[in-house]
């Protein structure tokens, strides 16, 4: 039975960070067009204008309560670039540990609290895995939900030691970090990471982290899936196979990463651009924000020259989100993009027709947890108590700079201009600004809008469960999106 | 536990969601265990609940129209009134209606209205600078009473809005407030003049600060990461900030001052506009502007100059270092 064409306005679309509305045109049992609306405008870029540049370190983390440290890191890099400064090796390591703790905590929250709950819905009753999904992932009640929240809280003890508190630390600074751990702190940090690693290996993976990090192909992953029964990742793979999640939510065949966790001039995960299977070096000069479908006034501009002027009449457009494009094209960002651009063979193998999909995004996030947790332990071991963690900062009166980093959900950039010692312009492009951008002047949809087309809709469904899988597979952070 | 459940609805608007992220760090017991143990039934929370979209809008309508009883409304994030008083800078998704209107309707039905975080309390960081979204708190606009609900507002219980301020709020502050409300043991006398629960707001961040010995001798840090007192040069407001951050740990054992950076008084109205940079102390005639709470100025100056003159070398040296350079002398046990 095919229903008449209809329109759904789905919101408040929850278990994402912030408020989200998705508008869907449905025909022939599937989504034929989608619009993503970010319904909240706060105006951080305007708030920052005229301030002492150092005050950005207090203000920008408060853009987002879930990627707070990422915002701090982007601002710190922009201010460091403006001053021609680089943190000492210890500072780079401590920043990486603080940042990784947040990114891993975010991945953990996304998988256990935001994403998996939809498989426990009564909609899936009768599937072979449904009882397990309910026991582990039912919202609020699931064993895995509660255990993961506790594991996350204990992982974030890293923040108590290195960053004072989380979210909203001031310990991340352009010149490094403000808390120099002593021998006791360092050994405690190691103890926290090792306990967390145990938790991951026992519960999330049912296997050693190095085994997960080394999975090198689709065949490897498949063989690993069938070789055991333990671990939430295996349950997800079972569900993904049963529901065909590798064919659901296909994004654009284009990926962008600014590179994650710089150290000694390199990155743990390399930066770059992938367009239709071809890899290019990162070139931020090719970025511009299109406002044709945003409730924003102005022209399409590079963020170094961009402005934020809300259209108070909300006359044309359907979202407060701007539409960032790289050389005029939408880009998918996130853990999957990072692993693809780091040339991890498994990541390429997860793509379907060169495109991200629900299964690939989720698997990439979990594999990245394994990679980053292993790296975090090495970074802590490499810290040298006794050596400095911060270099004092002297800001110029006039400067123009960009600060790039990778939040859990993808590429985050800050573009800063200082004139007469004050902030003359501050522009932010957050990961979900990329992934949840509205259409551009050519009518090209943003990544999630494209990924939703073709999602199946059952007769009578008001908030189609397949749509929920696709939307949440991007791990959107709506408060960052418009900022 | 009694059979009666305390119903809780949580909404988020113009904030960062960080107070929820912080609340999820509650430990021993954790957040969900606390809800269970005190009979708190989560009707809906944007981060935690299964229900989405129309499943939620139906619930909101039921509460507003009195078909569903609401004990506690928790609100996180500022309320935006812009553009031009319409509130359209945040239309609650799926409803085509400003959050400004929703919160007024829902607060009118709740037995208690609890604000979580300084944005929802006073406007907070969202109202900084030119306040582009015309953000305010539920019951305050900065330090002025009023805000989105108006001066005269009282919840069904007769209490004003309970302001669990903080940027973010400490998970303990939120959990303890909700536990007390679930057993009806929080009264108007338990709130300070800004509606903040006194169990945390009657303390100062200075209490228990690990830098107290440096403070006593005015041995000051001059750069972030140095161990000395941050009041004289780095803008620290710990001696004026109402919170117990240094007597109850954050994230297992931290606080802003132990993390090497100054307290910015984030539980206070208008903390977002200190009238100077957050990390430097303005001075007048060499004396920091903004004296410790309840401290007469003349005495502060007299004691400060005396203690500066008496600063032991250990403190003077360590204050400017990022780790202990000169340990305390070990006393000769024969000379006790």
PDB file of C-alpha atoms in Angstrom, chain B residues 202 204 207 215 239-240 242 290-297 299-300:
ATOM      1  CA  UNK B 202      26.411  30.494  51.209  1.00  0.00           C
ATOM      2  CA  UNK B 204      32.734  31.226  48.747  1.00  0.00           C
ATOM      3  CA  UNK B 207      36.899  28.456  50.974  1.00  0.00           C
ATOM      4  CA  UNK B 215      46.600  34.398  49.537  1.00  0.00           C
ATOM      5  CA  UNK B 239      36.973  35.639  47.416  1.00  0.00           C
ATOM      6  CA  UNK B 240      33.702  37.086  46.111  1.00  0.00           C
ATOM      7  CA  UNK B 242      29.248  32.309  45.896  1.00  0.00           C
ATOM      8  CA  UNK B 290      37.061  44.341  44.086  1.00  0.00           C
ATOM      9  CA  UNK B 291      37.972  43.417  47.628  1.00  0.00           C
ATOM     10  CA  UNK B 292      37.270  40.085  49.306  1.00  0.00           C
ATOM     11  CA  UNK B 293      33.664  39.758  50.439  1.00  0.00           C
ATOM     12  CA  UNK B 294      32.940  41.404  53.835  1.00  0.00           C
ATOM     13  CA  UNK B 295      36.495  42.782  54.087  1.00  0.00           C
ATOM     14  CA  UNK B 296      36.873  46.494  55.045  1.00  0.00           C
ATOM     15  CA  UNK B 297      39.201  48.224  52.578  1.00  0.00           C
ATOM     16  CA  UNK B 299      42.045  46.534  56.866  1.00  0.00           C
ATOM     17  CA  UNK B 300      42.659  44.772  53.584  1.00  0.00           C
TER      18      UNK B 300
END
